[in-house]
Amino acid sequence: MKNSGLPADLPDAARLYLDAFPKGEIVAFPIDPIDRVGIPVWIVALFPEDQPRLDGVMPYGVGYGMDEGQAILGAMGEIAEMAFPALSLGAREKTRGSYAELAASVGERSVADPLTLCLPAGSSVGRDTQLEWVEGVRHTDGSTVLVPIDLAAYNSAELSEGYKPFTTIISNGMGAGPDLDWAVGHGLCEILQRDGNGLLFRALDRGVAIDLPDDLPEGAAALLANYEAAGVRPIPKFATDEFGICNLYCVGVDERGAPAEPIMVSACGEAAHPDRNAALEKVLTEYAASRARKAYAHGDDARTRALSPETYVDRFLARSGGAAKSSDRRALGAMIDWQLREAGEIRGWLSGNMLSEKHRKPFADLPHSACPGPRDRGRIALERAVDAGFDPLYVDMTPAGCPVATVKLIVPGMEVETMSYYRIGERGTRKLIEMDSELITFGKRREGLEPVRVTPEAIDRFGGQPLFDTKRAAEIVGPLYPLYREPEAHHAASHRVAA
């Protein structure tokens, strides 16, 4: 494997990824110099050779951590999550049929019901819709479960030619690691993160800031010292404590000097972790990564190229046309618009929601289950989800003979992308009702009021068909769509330069 930019003293786990990657060239470099916070953020990219299934796919990752080794390792995990699905799932046999047909053939327990999979409001998909399915695995007993390719895929490279997915493909729920258990736990925590915060932050932010104690653990204290020296005030915030999991996010304000790029005012780090100390450390490091990543990926083209190895950006653009993020044209248009905005204008849009501090919550009140070992996070999360009645499924994307595992988690009943793709099910609907939200109503369907696609049993529990107000959701999001979905890196800047 040819590589450029990787340090010699890589962690052993990073070398395992290098051995697993398909033949090609690795290009690695830090992007944290674009900011002044001083927390390591690295890009690692794989330019593959002789891999037709990776045509149009640009495998790369943005990693972060307390040191450059952690940052590089995280970036390599993201490469695995992007490349291995195309190499394995793209070649896998798909089953065509409806849920009703397949359930009659192999049994209901062996097919995931699409009405439990967070369909877009108003979707025509139901139990009689012809879909493509791939084999997944039930975590609790290892049995086989068919799941729609629409949710299993990482990007369009894995779909059959001409197949139209029922929702925009997303990467949420991907997990990679040294073995299946690690990867499954990783993927589930990402789903818990977004299922927990999706209706409680960004444009719907409640403004619940965390009051931090003076005696913070060493890691978090060191990170906060970095921010203080840089004149940046991070604002850790509370999303939820469902399942006894500490679900936090972190935004921030530049108090001394302007950010390098206006888009950095929208940076956000997220975490779902049983250990509140680990959750805090993750959101603080990921907030720094978000600042650097957004500035690098969507900021001034000349600044980005100056930070990159020669020809890197052009090579990236030439390969990345088939990436999942490129398929959301709304995200591309919204980001191009943001590139014309000043930091003060974007900050003004965020002042009443994302950057607001309306309530305070003591750090000591957050749930806490110590995780002394690296596997405890995933193990505890899986136990809590199963105990709560959820049935985690995963699609194994690991190529044959690969020394690291890559999976996609799918948890029926858990929900993501409500405010962007209007995906909502029984769980999200109930949350909005309990919040007395204007987004859910009952009555007659009309334009902008779309039926929530749930099971007949769920409709009975609601006492009628709930409707999701897509028009009002779009109004609430307004100019903030780039908080929810971003185009692939460098695409918005290249469109702007071309114009």
PDB file of N, CA, C and O in Angstrom, residues 214-286:
ATOM      1  N   ASP A 214     -16.084  22.116  38.591  1.00  0.00           N
ATOM      2  CA  ASP A 214     -14.692  22.535  38.553  1.00  0.00           C
ATOM      3  C   ASP A 214     -13.737  21.343  38.470  1.00  0.00           C
ATOM      4  O   ASP A 214     -12.627  21.462  37.939  1.00  0.00           O
ATOM      5  N   ASP A 215     -14.163  20.204  39.017  1.00  0.00           N
ATOM      6  CA  ASP A 215     -13.274  19.038  39.086  1.00  0.00           C
ATOM      7  C   ASP A 215     -13.552  18.054  37.953  1.00  0.00           C
ATOM      8  O   ASP A 215     -13.874  16.894  38.172  1.00  0.00           O
ATOM      9  N   LEU A 216     -13.391  18.521  36.730  1.00  0.00           N
ATOM     10  CA  LEU A 216     -13.625  17.659  35.576  1.00  0.00           C
ATOM     11  C   LEU A 216     -12.492  16.653  35.417  1.00  0.00           C
ATOM     12  O   LEU A 216     -11.360  16.891  35.859  1.00  0.00           O
ATOM     13  N   PRO A 217     -12.779  15.517  34.766  1.00  0.00           N
ATOM     14  CA  PRO A 217     -11.705  14.570  34.468  1.00  0.00           C
ATOM     15  C   PRO A 217     -10.605  15.230  33.636  1.00  0.00           C
ATOM     16  O   PRO A 217     -10.829  16.225  32.933  1.00  0.00           O
ATOM     17  N   GLU A 218      -9.423  14.654  33.698  1.00  0.00           N
ATOM     18  CA  GLU A 218      -8.238  15.257  33.082  1.00  0.00           C
ATOM     19  C   GLU A 218      -8.428  15.525  31.592  1.00  0.00           C
ATOM     20  O   GLU A 218      -8.040  16.577  31.089  1.00  0.00           O
ATOM     21  N   GLY A 219      -9.038  14.569  30.864  1.00  0.00           N
ATOM     22  CA  GLY A 219      -9.195  14.740  29.430  1.00  0.00           C
ATOM     23  C   GLY A 219     -10.053  15.935  29.071  1.00  0.00           C
ATOM     24  O   GLY A 219      -9.676  16.774  28.239  1.00  0.00           O
ATOM     25  N   ALA A 220     -11.223  16.030  29.690  1.00  0.00           N
ATOM     26  CA  ALA A 220     -12.127  17.140  29.406  1.00  0.00           C
ATOM     27  C   ALA A 220     -11.519  18.468  29.843  1.00  0.00           C
ATOM     28  O   ALA A 220     -11.655  19.489  29.144  1.00  0.00           O
ATOM     29  N   ALA A 221     -10.829  18.469  30.973  1.00  0.00           N
ATOM     30  CA  ALA A 221     -10.202  19.701  31.460  1.00  0.00           C
ATOM     31  C   ALA A 221      -9.138  20.194  30.476  1.00  0.00           C
ATOM     32  O   ALA A 221      -9.032  21.404  30.205  1.00  0.00           O
ATOM     33  N   ALA A 222      -8.359  19.272  29.918  1.00  0.00           N
ATOM     34  CA  ALA A 222      -7.331  19.655  28.953  1.00  0.00           C
ATOM     35  C   ALA A 222      -7.962  20.235  27.689  1.00  0.00           C
ATOM     36  O   ALA A 222      -7.460  21.217  27.115  1.00  0.00           O
ATOM     37  N   LEU A 223      -9.053  19.633  27.242  1.00  0.00           N
ATOM     38  CA  LEU A 223      -9.736  20.136  26.045  1.00  0.00           C
ATOM     39  C   LEU A 223     -10.283  21.539  26.279  1.00  0.00           C
ATOM     40  O   LEU A 223     -10.145  22.430  25.426  1.00  0.00           O
ATOM     41  N   LEU A 224     -10.886  21.751  27.429  1.00  0.00           N
ATOM     42  CA  LEU A 224     -11.434  23.072  27.736  1.00  0.00           C
ATOM     43  C   LEU A 224     -10.331  24.121  27.823  1.00  0.00           C
ATOM     44  O   LEU A 224     -10.539  25.288  27.451  1.00  0.00           O
ATOM     45  N   ALA A 225      -9.160  23.714  28.303  1.00  0.00           N
ATOM     46  CA  ALA A 225      -8.035  24.643  28.344  1.00  0.00           C
ATOM     47  C   ALA A 225      -7.616  25.050  26.934  1.00  0.00           C
ATOM     48  O   ALA A 225      -7.265  26.215  26.690  1.00  0.00           O
ATOM     49  N   ASN A 226      -7.657  24.102  25.997  1.00  0.00           N
ATOM     50  CA  ASN A 226      -7.373  24.437  24.597  1.00  0.00           C
ATOM     51  C   ASN A 226      -8.329  25.489  24.077  1.00  0.00           C
ATOM     52  O   ASN A 226      -7.936  26.456  23.416  1.00  0.00           O
ATOM     53  N   TYR A 227      -9.606  25.287  24.346  1.00  0.00           N
ATOM     54  CA  TYR A 227     -10.608  26.234  23.866  1.00  0.00           C
ATOM     55  C   TYR A 227     -10.424  27.611  24.499  1.00  0.00           C
ATOM     56  O   TYR A 227     -10.520  28.638  23.825  1.00  0.00           O
ATOM     57  N   GLU A 228     -10.161  27.623  25.798  1.00  0.00           N
ATOM     58  CA  GLU A 228      -9.988  28.914  26.479  1.00  0.00           C
ATOM     59  C   GLU A 228      -8.806  29.674  25.892  1.00  0.00           C
ATOM     60  O   GLU A 228      -8.891  30.887  25.645  1.00  0.00           O
ATOM     61  N   ALA A 229      -7.695  28.970  25.649  1.00  0.00           N
ATOM     62  CA  ALA A 229      -6.524  29.626  25.070  1.00  0.00           C
ATOM     63  C   ALA A 229      -6.821  30.170  23.672  1.00  0.00           C
ATOM     64  O   ALA A 229      -6.234  31.173  23.251  1.00  0.00           O
ATOM     65  N   ALA A 230      -7.717  29.508  22.948  1.00  0.00           N
ATOM     66  CA  ALA A 230      -8.057  29.923  21.585  1.00  0.00           C
ATOM     67  C   ALA A 230      -9.144  30.994  21.543  1.00  0.00           C
ATOM     68  O   ALA A 230      -9.459  31.506  20.463  1.00  0.00           O
ATOM     69  N   GLY A 231      -9.728  31.310  22.688  1.00  0.00           N
ATOM     70  CA  GLY A 231     -10.794  32.302  22.698  1.00  0.00           C
ATOM     71  C   GLY A 231     -12.113  31.791  22.168  1.00  0.00           C
ATOM     72  O   GLY A 231     -12.930  32.550  21.648  1.00  0.00           O
ATOM     73  N   VAL A 232     -12.335  30.484  22.311  1.00  0.00           N
ATOM     74  CA  VAL A 232     -13.582  29.853  21.876  1.00  0.00           C
ATOM     75  C   VAL A 232     -14.278  29.282  23.101  1.00  0.00           C
ATOM     76  O   VAL A 232     -13.660  28.598  23.922  1.00  0.00           O
ATOM     77  N   ARG A 233     -15.571  29.579  23.225  1.00  0.00           N
ATOM     78  CA  ARG A 233     -16.346  29.058  24.368  1.00  0.00           C
ATOM     79  C   ARG A 233     -17.250  27.926  23.903  1.00  0.00           C
ATOM     80  O   ARG A 233     -18.262  28.163  23.252  1.00  0.00           O
ATOM     81  N   PRO A 234     -16.879  26.667  24.202  1.00  0.00           N
ATOM     82  CA  PRO A 234     -17.772  25.562  23.859  1.00  0.00           C
ATOM     83  C   PRO A 234     -18.986  25.551  24.776  1.00  0.00           C
ATOM     84  O   PRO A 234     -18.906  25.918  25.956  1.00  0.00           O
ATOM     85  N   ILE A 235     -20.124  25.130  24.234  1.00  0.00           N
ATOM     86  CA  ILE A 235     -21.373  25.052  25.002  1.00  0.00           C
ATOM     87  C   ILE A 235     -21.880  23.618  24.938  1.00  0.00           C
ATOM     88  O   ILE A 235     -22.593  23.231  24.014  1.00  0.00           O
ATOM     89  N   PRO A 236     -21.494  22.762  25.906  1.00  0.00           N
ATOM     90  CA  PRO A 236     -22.064  21.412  25.946  1.00  0.00           C
ATOM     91  C   PRO A 236     -23.549  21.488  26.295  1.00  0.00           C
ATOM     92  O   PRO A 236     -23.955  22.256  27.176  1.00  0.00           O
ATOM     93  N   LYS A 237     -24.374  20.685  25.603  1.00  0.00           N
ATOM     94  CA  LYS A 237     -25.820  20.749  25.801  1.00  0.00           C
ATOM     95  C   LYS A 237     -26.395  19.350  25.953  1.00  0.00           C
ATOM     96  O   LYS A 237     -25.819  18.357  25.515  1.00  0.00           O
ATOM     97  N   PHE A 238     -27.564  19.310  26.572  1.00  0.00           N
ATOM     98  CA  PHE A 238     -28.241  18.050  26.902  1.00  0.00           C
ATOM     99  C   PHE A 238     -29.324  17.752  25.885  1.00  0.00           C
ATOM    100  O   PHE A 238     -30.158  18.607  25.574  1.00  0.00           O
ATOM    101  N   ALA A 239     -29.313  16.516  25.366  1.00  0.00           N
ATOM    102  CA  ALA A 239     -30.384  16.067  24.474  1.00  0.00           C
ATOM    103  C   ALA A 239     -31.357  15.189  25.251  1.00  0.00           C
ATOM    104  O   ALA A 239     -32.519  15.555  25.455  1.00  0.00           O
ATOM    105  N   THR A 240     -30.898  14.033  25.717  1.00  0.00           N
ATOM    106  CA  THR A 240     -31.794  13.112  26.409  1.00  0.00           C
ATOM    107  C   THR A 240     -30.972  12.129  27.240  1.00  0.00           C
ATOM    108  O   THR A 240     -29.764  12.001  27.049  1.00  0.00           O
ATOM    109  N   ASP A 241     -31.661  11.447  28.146  1.00  0.00           N
ATOM    110  CA  ASP A 241     -31.016  10.401  28.942  1.00  0.00           C
ATOM    111  C   ASP A 241     -31.775   9.082  28.818  1.00  0.00           C
ATOM    112  O   ASP A 241     -31.723   8.241  29.716  1.00  0.00           O
ATOM    113  N   GLU A 242     -32.473   8.884  27.689  1.00  0.00           N
ATOM    114  CA  GLU A 242     -33.171   7.622  27.451  1.00  0.00           C
ATOM    115  C   GLU A 242     -32.193   6.443  27.544  1.00  0.00           C
ATOM    116  O   GLU A 242     -31.029   6.567  27.174  1.00  0.00           O
ATOM    117  N   PHE A 243     -32.709   5.340  28.035  1.00  0.00           N
ATOM    118  CA  PHE A 243     -31.932   4.098  28.190  1.00  0.00           C
ATOM    119  C   PHE A 243     -30.790   4.245  29.201  1.00  0.00           C
ATOM    120  O   PHE A 243     -29.899   3.398  29.253  1.00  0.00           O
ATOM    121  N   GLY A 244     -30.796   5.319  29.965  1.00  0.00           N
ATOM    122  CA  GLY A 244     -29.681   5.558  30.873  1.00  0.00           C
ATOM    123  C   GLY A 244     -28.402   5.904  30.137  1.00  0.00           C
ATOM    124  O   GLY A 244     -27.303   5.770  30.674  1.00  0.00           O
ATOM    125  N   ILE A 245     -28.538   6.364  28.894  1.00  0.00           N
ATOM    126  CA  ILE A 245     -27.392   6.752  28.061  1.00  0.00           C
ATOM    127  C   ILE A 245     -27.298   8.274  28.059  1.00  0.00           C
ATOM    128  O   ILE A 245     -28.300   8.974  27.872  1.00  0.00           O
ATOM    129  N   CYS A 246     -26.112   8.779  28.269  1.00  0.00           N
ATOM    130  CA  CYS A 246     -25.883  10.225  28.275  1.00  0.00           C
ATOM    131  C   CYS A 246     -25.770  10.714  26.833  1.00  0.00           C
ATOM    132  O   CYS A 246     -24.777  10.432  26.155  1.00  0.00           O
ATOM    133  N   ASN A 247     -26.774  11.426  26.360  1.00  0.00           N
ATOM    134  CA  ASN A 247     -26.828  11.899  24.983  1.00  0.00           C
ATOM    135  C   ASN A 247     -26.621  13.414  24.988  1.00  0.00           C
ATOM    136  O   ASN A 247     -27.498  14.180  25.391  1.00  0.00           O
ATOM    137  N   LEU A 248     -25.432  13.834  24.591  1.00  0.00           N
ATOM    138  CA  LEU A 248     -25.039  15.243  24.625  1.00  0.00           C
ATOM    139  C   LEU A 248     -24.675  15.733  23.231  1.00  0.00           C
ATOM    140  O   LEU A 248     -24.455  14.948  22.311  1.00  0.00           O
ATOM    141  N   TYR A 249     -24.579  17.036  23.092  1.00  0.00           N
ATOM    142  CA  TYR A 249     -23.986  17.639  21.915  1.00  0.00           C
ATOM    143  C   TYR A 249     -23.288  18.918  22.351  1.00  0.00           C
ATOM    144  O   TYR A 249     -23.477  19.389  23.481  1.00  0.00           O
ATOM    145  N   CYS A 250     -22.447  19.455  21.507  1.00  0.00           N
ATOM    146  CA  CYS A 250     -21.669  20.633  21.883  1.00  0.00           C
ATOM    147  C   CYS A 250     -21.597  21.595  20.706  1.00  0.00           C
ATOM    148  O   CYS A 250     -21.225  21.209  19.593  1.00  0.00           O
ATOM    149  N   VAL A 251     -21.977  22.844  20.957  1.00  0.00           N
ATOM    150  CA  VAL A 251     -21.824  23.920  19.999  1.00  0.00           C
ATOM    151  C   VAL A 251     -20.856  24.930  20.621  1.00  0.00           C
ATOM    152  O   VAL A 251     -20.189  24.612  21.595  1.00  0.00           O
ATOM    153  N   GLY A 252     -20.748  26.115  20.077  1.00  0.00           N
ATOM    154  CA  GLY A 252     -19.809  27.046  20.680  1.00  0.00           C
ATOM    155  C   GLY A 252     -19.838  28.417  20.031  1.00  0.00           C
ATOM    156  O   GLY A 252     -20.477  28.635  19.003  1.00  0.00           O
ATOM    157  N   VAL A 253     -19.097  29.336  20.669  1.00  0.00           N
ATOM    158  CA  VAL A 253     -19.051  30.727  20.234  1.00  0.00           C
ATOM    159  C   VAL A 253     -17.593  31.195  20.223  1.00  0.00           C
ATOM    160  O   VAL A 253     -16.854  30.971  21.182  1.00  0.00           O
ATOM    161  N   ASP A 254     -17.180  31.824  19.133  1.00  0.00           N
ATOM    162  CA  ASP A 254     -15.862  32.461  19.075  1.00  0.00           C
ATOM    163  C   ASP A 254     -15.946  33.799  19.804  1.00  0.00           C
ATOM    164  O   ASP A 254     -16.594  34.730  19.323  1.00  0.00           O
ATOM    165  N   GLU A 255     -15.272  33.880  20.952  1.00  0.00           N
ATOM    166  CA  GLU A 255     -15.380  35.101  21.763  1.00  0.00           C
ATOM    167  C   GLU A 255     -14.219  36.061  21.527  1.00  0.00           C
ATOM    168  O   GLU A 255     -14.309  37.236  21.885  1.00  0.00           O
ATOM    169  N   ARG A 256     -13.131  35.581  20.956  1.00  0.00           N
ATOM    170  CA  ARG A 256     -11.999  36.454  20.620  1.00  0.00           C
ATOM    171  C   ARG A 256     -11.622  36.193  19.161  1.00  0.00           C
ATOM    172  O   ARG A 256     -11.038  35.171  18.825  1.00  0.00           O
ATOM    173  N   GLY A 257     -12.002  37.089  18.317  1.00  0.00           N
ATOM    174  CA  GLY A 257     -11.688  36.940  16.910  1.00  0.00           C
ATOM    175  C   GLY A 257     -12.730  36.151  16.156  1.00  0.00           C
ATOM    176  O   GLY A 257     -13.491  35.376  16.737  1.00  0.00           O
ATOM    177  N   ALA A 258     -12.746  36.360  14.857  1.00  0.00           N
ATOM    178  CA  ALA A 258     -13.710  35.676  13.997  1.00  0.00           C
ATOM    179  C   ALA A 258     -13.194  34.289  13.644  1.00  0.00           C
ATOM    180  O   ALA A 258     -11.985  34.041  13.624  1.00  0.00           O
ATOM    181  N   PRO A 259     -14.100  33.357  13.350  1.00  0.00           N
ATOM    182  CA  PRO A 259     -13.651  32.040  12.881  1.00  0.00           C
ATOM    183  C   PRO A 259     -13.020  32.163  11.507  1.00  0.00           C
ATOM    184  O   PRO A 259     -13.265  33.119  10.768  1.00  0.00           O
ATOM    185  N   ALA A 260     -12.198  31.165  11.163  1.00  0.00           N
ATOM    186  CA  ALA A 260     -11.511  31.200   9.872  1.00  0.00           C
ATOM    187  C   ALA A 260     -12.490  31.210   8.714  1.00  0.00           C
ATOM    188  O   ALA A 260     -12.232  31.834   7.681  1.00  0.00           O
ATOM    189  N   GLU A 261     -13.602  30.523   8.863  1.00  0.00           N
ATOM    190  CA  GLU A 261     -14.644  30.474   7.840  1.00  0.00           C
ATOM    191  C   GLU A 261     -16.002  30.678   8.510  1.00  0.00           C
ATOM    192  O   GLU A 261     -16.234  30.164   9.615  1.00  0.00           O
ATOM    193  N   PRO A 262     -16.925  31.413   7.887  1.00  0.00           N
ATOM    194  CA  PRO A 262     -18.229  31.660   8.513  1.00  0.00           C
ATOM    195  C   PRO A 262     -18.970  30.402   8.932  1.00  0.00           C
ATOM    196  O   PRO A 262     -19.618  30.379   9.980  1.00  0.00           O
ATOM    197  N   ILE A 263     -18.869  29.336   8.144  1.00  0.00           N
ATOM    198  CA  ILE A 263     -19.628  28.121   8.431  1.00  0.00           C
ATOM    199  C   ILE A 263     -19.232  27.484   9.759  1.00  0.00           C
ATOM    200  O   ILE A 263     -19.985  26.702  10.333  1.00  0.00           O
ATOM    201  N   MET A 264     -18.079  27.853  10.307  1.00  0.00           N
ATOM    202  CA  MET A 264     -17.623  27.262  11.560  1.00  0.00           C
ATOM    203  C   MET A 264     -18.529  27.606  12.734  1.00  0.00           C
ATOM    204  O   MET A 264     -18.534  26.890  13.745  1.00  0.00           O
ATOM    205  N   VAL A 265     -19.323  28.664  12.622  1.00  0.00           N
ATOM    206  CA  VAL A 265     -20.228  29.010  13.723  1.00  0.00           C
ATOM    207  C   VAL A 265     -21.320  27.960  13.885  1.00  0.00           C
ATOM    208  O   VAL A 265     -21.992  27.907  14.922  1.00  0.00           O
ATOM    209  N   SER A 266     -21.510  27.103  12.868  1.00  0.00           N
ATOM    210  CA  SER A 266     -22.539  26.071  12.929  1.00  0.00           C
ATOM    211  C   SER A 266     -21.995  24.719  13.376  1.00  0.00           C
ATOM    212  O   SER A 266     -22.711  23.720  13.362  1.00  0.00           O
ATOM    213  N   ALA A 267     -20.741  24.657  13.814  1.00  0.00           N
ATOM    214  CA  ALA A 267     -20.120  23.395  14.192  1.00  0.00           C
ATOM    215  C   ALA A 267     -20.828  22.764  15.385  1.00  0.00           C
ATOM    216  O   ALA A 267     -21.344  23.462  16.266  1.00  0.00           O
ATOM    217  N   CYS A 268     -20.825  21.417  15.416  1.00  0.00           N
ATOM    218  CA  CYS A 268     -21.508  20.696  16.491  1.00  0.00           C
ATOM    219  C   CYS A 268     -20.865  19.321  16.649  1.00  0.00           C
ATOM    220  O   CYS A 268     -20.605  18.636  15.667  1.00  0.00           O
ATOM    221  N   GLY A 269     -20.601  18.947  17.895  1.00  0.00           N
ATOM    222  CA  GLY A 269     -20.156  17.603  18.216  1.00  0.00           C
ATOM    223  C   GLY A 269     -21.253  16.857  18.945  1.00  0.00           C
ATOM    224  O   GLY A 269     -22.029  17.460  19.687  1.00  0.00           O
ATOM    225  N   GLU A 270     -21.339  15.537  18.750  1.00  0.00           N
ATOM    226  CA  GLU A 270     -22.414  14.733  19.334  1.00  0.00           C
ATOM    227  C   GLU A 270     -21.840  13.492  20.012  1.00  0.00           C
ATOM    228  O   GLU A 270     -20.771  13.004  19.643  1.00  0.00           O
ATOM    229  N   ALA A 271     -22.579  12.972  20.993  1.00  0.00           N
ATOM    230  CA  ALA A 271     -22.161  11.734  21.663  1.00  0.00           C
ATOM    231  C   ALA A 271     -23.356  11.075  22.334  1.00  0.00           C
ATOM    232  O   ALA A 271     -24.255  11.751  22.848  1.00  0.00           O
ATOM    233  N   ALA A 272     -23.346   9.748  22.320  1.00  0.00           N
ATOM    234  CA  ALA A 272     -24.273   8.946  23.130  1.00  0.00           C
ATOM    235  C   ALA A 272     -23.415   7.897  23.820  1.00  0.00           C
ATOM    236  O   ALA A 272     -22.851   7.031  23.147  1.00  0.00           O
ATOM    237  N   HIS A 273     -23.305   7.982  25.139  1.00  0.00           N
ATOM    238  CA  HIS A 273     -22.355   7.137  25.854  1.00  0.00           C
ATOM    239  C   HIS A 273     -22.892   6.866  27.259  1.00  0.00           C
ATOM    240  O   HIS A 273     -23.427   7.767  27.903  1.00  0.00           O
ATOM    241  N   PRO A 274     -22.765   5.630  27.741  1.00  0.00           N
ATOM    242  CA  PRO A 274     -23.206   5.363  29.124  1.00  0.00           C
ATOM    243  C   PRO A 274     -22.396   6.127  30.162  1.00  0.00           C
ATOM    244  O   PRO A 274     -22.891   6.410  31.259  1.00  0.00           O
ATOM    245  N   ASP A 275     -21.138   6.457  29.839  1.00  0.00           N
ATOM    246  CA  ASP A 275     -20.222   7.148  30.751  1.00  0.00           C
ATOM    247  C   ASP A 275     -20.264   8.638  30.448  1.00  0.00           C
ATOM    248  O   ASP A 275     -19.854   9.077  29.373  1.00  0.00           O
ATOM    249  N   ARG A 276     -20.785   9.431  31.358  1.00  0.00           N
ATOM    250  CA  ARG A 276     -20.953  10.860  31.072  1.00  0.00           C
ATOM    251  C   ARG A 276     -19.615  11.557  30.850  1.00  0.00           C
ATOM    252  O   ARG A 276     -19.527  12.530  30.097  1.00  0.00           O
ATOM    253  N   ASN A 277     -18.548  11.103  31.500  1.00  0.00           N
ATOM    254  CA  ASN A 277     -17.237  11.714  31.293  1.00  0.00           C
ATOM    255  C   ASN A 277     -16.757  11.467  29.865  1.00  0.00           C
ATOM    256  O   ASN A 277     -16.236  12.369  29.200  1.00  0.00           O
ATOM    257  N   ALA A 278     -16.947  10.241  29.380  1.00  0.00           N
ATOM    258  CA  ALA A 278     -16.566   9.922  28.010  1.00  0.00           C
ATOM    259  C   ALA A 278     -17.437  10.680  27.013  1.00  0.00           C
ATOM    260  O   ALA A 278     -16.956  11.116  25.954  1.00  0.00           O
ATOM    261  N   ALA A 279     -18.733  10.832  27.326  1.00  0.00           N
ATOM    262  CA  ALA A 279     -19.623  11.579  26.440  1.00  0.00           C
ATOM    263  C   ALA A 279     -19.166  13.032  26.324  1.00  0.00           C
ATOM    264  O   ALA A 279     -19.137  13.607  25.222  1.00  0.00           O
ATOM    265  N   LEU A 280     -18.792  13.625  27.443  1.00  0.00           N
ATOM    266  CA  LEU A 280     -18.341  15.014  27.417  1.00  0.00           C
ATOM    267  C   LEU A 280     -17.058  15.156  26.610  1.00  0.00           C
ATOM    268  O   LEU A 280     -16.922  16.063  25.778  1.00  0.00           O
ATOM    269  N   GLU A 281     -16.120  14.237  26.828  1.00  0.00           N
ATOM    270  CA  GLU A 281     -14.860  14.305  26.084  1.00  0.00           C
ATOM    271  C   GLU A 281     -15.111  14.146  24.582  1.00  0.00           C
ATOM    272  O   GLU A 281     -14.499  14.844  23.770  1.00  0.00           O
ATOM    273  N   LYS A 282     -16.031  13.253  24.213  1.00  0.00           N
ATOM    274  CA  LYS A 282     -16.310  13.055  22.790  1.00  0.00           C
ATOM    275  C   LYS A 282     -16.924  14.297  22.163  1.00  0.00           C
ATOM    276  O   LYS A 282     -16.536  14.701  21.051  1.00  0.00           O
ATOM    277  N   VAL A 283     -17.896  14.925  22.819  1.00  0.00           N
ATOM    278  CA  VAL A 283     -18.516  16.094  22.186  1.00  0.00           C
ATOM    279  C   VAL A 283     -17.528  17.250  22.071  1.00  0.00           C
ATOM    280  O   VAL A 283     -17.583  18.028  21.115  1.00  0.00           O
ATOM    281  N   LEU A 284     -16.612  17.369  23.031  1.00  0.00           N
ATOM    282  CA  LEU A 284     -15.623  18.446  22.964  1.00  0.00           C
ATOM    283  C   LEU A 284     -14.624  18.216  21.831  1.00  0.00           C
ATOM    284  O   LEU A 284     -14.265  19.161  21.116  1.00  0.00           O
ATOM    285  N   THR A 285     -14.189  16.983  21.639  1.00  0.00           N
ATOM    286  CA  THR A 285     -13.267  16.717  20.534  1.00  0.00           C
ATOM    287  C   THR A 285     -13.992  16.770  19.203  1.00  0.00           C
ATOM    288  O   THR A 285     -13.462  17.288  18.206  1.00  0.00           O
ATOM    289  N   GLU A 286     -15.217  16.263  19.150  1.00  0.00           N
ATOM    290  CA  GLU A 286     -15.942  16.275  17.886  1.00  0.00           C
ATOM    291  C   GLU A 286     -16.366  17.683  17.488  1.00  0.00           C
ATOM    292  O   GLU A 286     -16.472  17.986  16.292  1.00  0.00           O
TER     293      GLU A 286
END
